[in-house]
Tab-separated table of C-alpha atoms in Angstrom:
chain	number	residue	atom	x	y	z
A	1	MET	CA	140.926	221.200	76.436
A	2	LYS	CA	140.697	219.378	78.742
A	3	LEU	CA	139.600	216.323	76.609
A	4	PHE	CA	142.554	217.425	73.804
A	5	LEU	CA	145.126	216.459	76.996
A	6	MET	CA	143.372	213.514	78.243
A	7	ALA	CA	144.093	212.131	75.205
A	8	VAL	CA	147.270	212.636	74.406
A	9	ALA	CA	148.517	212.444	77.631
A	10	PRO	CA	148.914	208.724	78.071
A	11	ALA	CA	150.854	208.246	74.999
A	12	LEU	CA	153.389	211.050	76.120
A	13	VAL	CA	153.655	209.044	79.269
A	14	ILE	CA	154.647	205.908	77.757
A	15	MET	CA	156.869	208.206	75.090
A	16	VAL	CA	159.049	209.362	77.626
A	17	TYR	CA	159.201	206.129	79.641
A	18	ILE	CA	160.349	204.768	77.160
A	19	TYR	CA	162.756	207.375	75.755
A	20	LEU	CA	164.185	206.988	79.462
A	21	LYS	CA	164.941	203.043	79.097
A	22	ASP	CA	167.036	203.804	76.182
A	23	LYS	CA	170.263	204.345	78.488
A	24	HIS	CA	172.773	203.258	75.979
A	25	GLU	CA	172.363	205.697	73.543
A	26	LYS	CA	169.394	207.703	72.664
A	27	GLU	CA	167.742	208.603	69.636
A	28	PRO	CA	167.699	211.919	68.082
A	29	LYS	CA	164.412	213.839	69.332
A	30	GLN	CA	163.691	214.547	65.481
A	31	LEU	CA	163.507	211.508	63.975
A	32	LEU	CA	161.136	210.273	66.903
A	33	LEU	CA	158.804	213.248	66.603
A	34	TYR	CA	159.135	212.100	62.921
A	35	ASN	CA	158.036	208.121	63.643
A	36	PHE	CA	155.278	209.245	66.129
A	37	LEU	CA	153.826	211.845	63.254
A	38	ALA	CA	153.614	209.181	60.696
A	39	GLY	CA	152.159	206.629	63.112
A	40	ALA	CA	149.542	209.432	63.945
A	41	VAL	CA	149.494	210.408	60.088
A	42	VAL	CA	150.644	207.810	57.594
A	43	SER	CA	149.554	204.762	59.588
A	44	ILE	CA	145.495	205.878	60.432
A	45	PHE	CA	145.426	206.999	57.171
A	46	VAL	CA	146.366	202.948	55.455
A	47	THR	CA	144.796	201.670	58.500
A	48	THR	CA	141.405	203.551	57.237
A	49	ILE	CA	141.854	202.279	53.434
A	50	LEU	CA	142.862	198.814	54.176
A	51	TYR	CA	139.344	198.844	57.046
A	52	LEU	CA	137.500	199.773	53.464
A	53	LEU	CA	138.826	196.924	51.622
A	54	PHE	CA	138.260	194.294	54.280
A	55	GLU	CA	134.537	195.800	54.829
A	56	MET	CA	134.156	195.563	50.968
A	57	PHE	CA	135.182	191.672	50.531
A	58	PHE	CA	134.555	190.495	53.649
A	59	PRO	CA	130.949	191.880	54.711
A	60	ALA	CA	129.794	188.004	56.277
A	61	PHE	CA	133.260	188.664	58.920
A	62	LEU	CA	131.035	191.750	60.741
A	63	GLU	CA	128.281	189.770	61.639
A	64	LYS	CA	128.058	188.557	65.613
A	65	SER	CA	129.205	185.487	65.731
A	66	ILE	CA	131.783	184.149	67.354
A	67	LEU	CA	133.692	183.151	65.136
A	68	ASP	CA	132.801	186.208	63.041
A	69	GLN	CA	134.212	188.616	66.064
A	70	PHE	CA	136.995	186.088	66.172
A	71	VAL	CA	138.327	187.499	62.721
A	72	LYS	CA	137.589	190.720	62.994
A	73	ALA	CA	139.506	190.610	65.828
A	74	PHE	CA	142.713	188.930	64.387
A	75	LEU	CA	142.246	189.768	60.470
A	76	MET	CA	140.602	193.183	60.557
A	77	VAL	CA	141.255	194.793	63.446
A	78	GLY	CA	145.079	192.930	64.684
A	79	LEU	CA	146.516	192.354	61.550
A	80	ILE	CA	144.970	195.656	59.981
A	81	GLU	CA	146.304	198.090	62.347
A	82	GLU	CA	149.410	196.731	63.161
A	83	PHE	CA	150.948	196.297	59.698
A	84	SER	CA	149.933	199.926	59.061
A	85	LYS	CA	152.499	200.617	62.064
A	86	TYR	CA	154.913	197.436	60.669
A	87	ILE	CA	155.740	199.219	57.674
A	88	ILE	CA	156.830	202.436	58.655
A	89	VAL	CA	159.375	200.975	61.541
A	90	ARG	CA	160.487	198.434	59.140
A	91	TYR	CA	160.646	200.885	55.825
A	92	TYR	CA	161.303	204.354	57.560
A	93	ALA	CA	162.729	204.001	60.608
A	94	GLN	CA	164.663	200.532	60.614
A	95	PRO	CA	167.059	201.641	57.942
A	96	LYS	CA	168.391	205.222	59.219
A	97	LYS	CA	171.433	205.021	60.576
A	98	ALA	CA	170.419	205.987	64.089
A	99	PHE	CA	168.987	202.833	64.649
A	100	ASN	CA	171.775	201.336	65.718
A	101	GLU	CA	171.261	198.991	68.358
A	102	PRO	CA	168.538	195.980	69.417
A	103	PHE	CA	166.746	198.511	71.785
A	104	ASP	CA	166.322	201.199	68.561
A	105	GLY	CA	163.858	198.371	67.540
A	106	ILE	CA	161.549	199.062	70.735
A	107	VAL	CA	162.014	202.675	70.665
A	108	TYR	CA	161.073	203.459	67.190
A	109	ALA	CA	157.584	200.945	66.852
A	110	VAL	CA	156.391	202.518	70.320
A	111	MET	CA	156.788	205.906	69.365
A	112	VAL	CA	154.655	205.423	65.782
A	113	SER	CA	151.881	202.909	67.848
A	114	MET	CA	151.758	205.983	70.103
A	115	GLY	CA	151.302	208.234	67.630
A	116	PHE	CA	148.936	205.826	66.558
A	117	ALA	CA	146.805	205.290	69.363
A	118	VAL	CA	147.305	209.380	70.006
A	119	THR	CA	144.989	209.617	66.479
A	120	GLU	CA	142.414	206.632	67.527
A	121	ASN	CA	142.320	208.184	71.081
A	122	LEU	CA	140.757	212.024	70.116
A	123	PHE	CA	138.344	209.814	67.988
A	124	TYR	CA	137.216	207.860	71.148
A	125	VAL	CA	137.795	210.363	73.519
A	126	PHE	CA	135.922	213.508	71.655
A	127	GLN	CA	132.911	211.175	70.796
A	128	TYR	CA	132.768	209.609	73.845
A	129	GLY	CA	134.212	212.236	76.615
A	130	MET	CA	135.972	211.755	79.877
A	131	PRO	CA	134.888	208.373	81.345
A	132	THR	CA	136.728	206.628	77.865
A	133	ALA	CA	139.192	209.160	78.444
A	134	ILE	CA	139.852	207.773	81.537
A	135	THR	CA	139.491	203.840	81.006
A	136	ARG	CA	141.501	204.499	77.745
A	137	ALA	CA	144.410	205.726	79.504
A	138	PHE	CA	144.321	202.224	81.646
A	139	THR	CA	143.631	199.885	78.927
A	140	ALA	CA	144.087	200.477	75.293
A	141	VAL	CA	146.737	203.131	74.814
A	142	PRO	CA	149.346	201.075	77.040
A	143	ALA	CA	147.789	197.783	75.352
A	144	HIS	CA	149.576	199.614	71.566
A	145	ALA	CA	152.509	200.178	73.353
A	146	THR	CA	152.561	197.023	75.116
A	147	PHE	CA	151.952	195.542	70.725
A	148	GLY	CA	154.497	197.963	69.976
A	149	VAL	CA	157.053	196.725	72.689
A	150	LEU	CA	156.509	192.984	71.187
A	151	MET	CA	156.997	193.981	67.736
A	152	GLY	CA	159.631	196.524	68.378
A	153	TYR	CA	162.384	193.424	69.935
A	154	PHE	CA	161.726	191.165	67.106
A	155	MET	CA	162.841	194.559	64.925
A	156	GLY	CA	165.415	195.069	66.877
A	157	LYS	CA	166.845	192.306	66.862
A	158	ALA	CA	166.539	191.899	62.874
A	159	LYS	CA	168.684	195.190	61.989
A	160	PHE	CA	171.265	192.510	62.984
A	161	SER	CA	170.434	189.386	62.243
A	162	ASN	CA	171.230	186.826	58.537
A	163	ASN	CA	167.596	186.009	59.054
A	164	LYS	CA	166.055	189.984	58.738
A	165	LYS	CA	162.812	189.314	56.654
A	166	ARG	CA	162.201	186.021	59.952
A	167	MET	CA	162.790	188.716	62.563
A	168	ASN	CA	160.465	191.025	60.808
A	169	LEU	CA	157.755	189.064	60.426
A	170	LEU	CA	157.731	187.521	63.770
A	171	GLY	CA	157.642	190.505	65.056
A	172	LEU	CA	154.604	191.524	63.328
A	173	LEU	CA	152.750	188.597	64.093
A	174	LEU	CA	152.642	188.545	67.357
A	175	ALA	CA	151.800	191.930	67.682
A	176	ILE	CA	148.596	190.465	66.099
A	177	ILE	CA	148.228	187.933	67.893
A	178	PHE	CA	148.468	189.824	71.298
A	179	HIS	CA	145.966	192.909	69.405
A	180	GLY	CA	143.673	190.408	68.448
A	181	ALA	CA	143.456	188.657	71.440
A	182	TYR	CA	142.896	191.452	73.715
A	183	ASP	CA	140.329	192.672	70.871
A	184	PHE	CA	138.792	189.401	70.632
A	185	PHE	CA	137.719	189.216	74.033
A	186	LEU	CA	135.766	192.323	74.001
A	187	PHE	CA	134.520	191.943	71.085
A	188	ILE	CA	131.922	189.363	72.267
A	189	PRO	CA	130.253	191.010	75.384
A	190	PHE	CA	127.464	188.202	74.910
A	191	VAL	CA	130.044	185.932	76.411
A	192	PRO	CA	129.352	186.564	80.753
A	193	GLY	CA	132.525	187.669	81.658
A	194	ILE	CA	134.957	186.604	79.075
A	195	TRP	CA	135.695	190.439	78.631
A	196	ALA	CA	138.177	189.149	81.627
A	197	GLY	CA	140.408	187.431	78.963
A	198	ALA	CA	141.044	191.300	77.509
A	199	PHE	CA	143.264	192.272	80.815
A	200	VAL	CA	144.683	188.658	80.872
A	201	SER	CA	146.589	188.915	77.073
A	202	LEU	CA	147.448	192.601	78.538
A	203	GLY	CA	148.638	191.954	81.631
A	204	ILE	CA	150.595	188.648	79.998
A	205	GLY	CA	151.545	191.039	77.362
A	206	LEU	CA	152.720	193.550	79.595
A	207	LEU	CA	155.106	190.871	81.700
A	208	LEU	CA	156.507	190.042	78.186
A	209	SER	CA	157.350	193.733	76.858
A	210	ARG	CA	159.401	194.228	80.435
A	211	LYS	CA	161.497	191.334	80.208
A	212	ALA	CA	161.814	191.709	76.114
A	213	MET	CA	163.282	196.089	77.045
A	214	LYS	CA	165.745	194.295	79.878
A	215	ILE	CA	167.068	191.591	77.371
A	216	HIS	CA	168.413	194.450	74.966
A	217	GLN	CA	168.886	196.954	77.544
A	218	ASN	CA	171.468	193.641	78.609
A	219	ASN	CA	172.720	193.198	75.178
A	220	SER	CA	172.832	197.018	73.980
A	221	ASN	CA	176.049	197.851	71.526
A	222	PHE	CA	176.848	200.584	73.651
A	223	LYS	CA	176.879	199.128	76.736
A	224	ALA	CA	179.876	199.737	79.193
């Protein structure tokens, strides 16, 4: 039970935080739950299928060279995982009537991302124990939230833009870039000290996420 709580708690804290940051017009709790569950089940399922296909057609990219790890980080992990979240926000959340201000893009993208992060976290925590739970609570889970905010910022703009397709894809691309950068530096431990790059990229992502939330808060359709 302790491991389960440690795996789930970080995502719950982040979801509550984002919900409270949605200051001007709260989203329906039931819809938030559905997006979380879609991230936890559908997104993981899509990711698993795409992983298997990638490994089937591109086995050479699973070697140990820096180039292989770059491809693995950005294409296999970053692209596949963020795409699996993106399709839920794009085709389930974004068309909803409740998605009625730019900040909603951040809210729904984070809910989906936290669903994904919880399922992923459960696998890691039950396999490796409490030290992994503590480490991921301050690294991987906040990282998924950051990717969600960056994606959701542009998907929130897309809903009310004439360039909807471009804005949506820009959000997906930004999430892939930050996700890929975070993982890339962790995938090459044979280069001494390069792991620090993961936390630099995460720090930059957190700063951009904070700025993105403030922009959408200030530009809310419901701001008095």
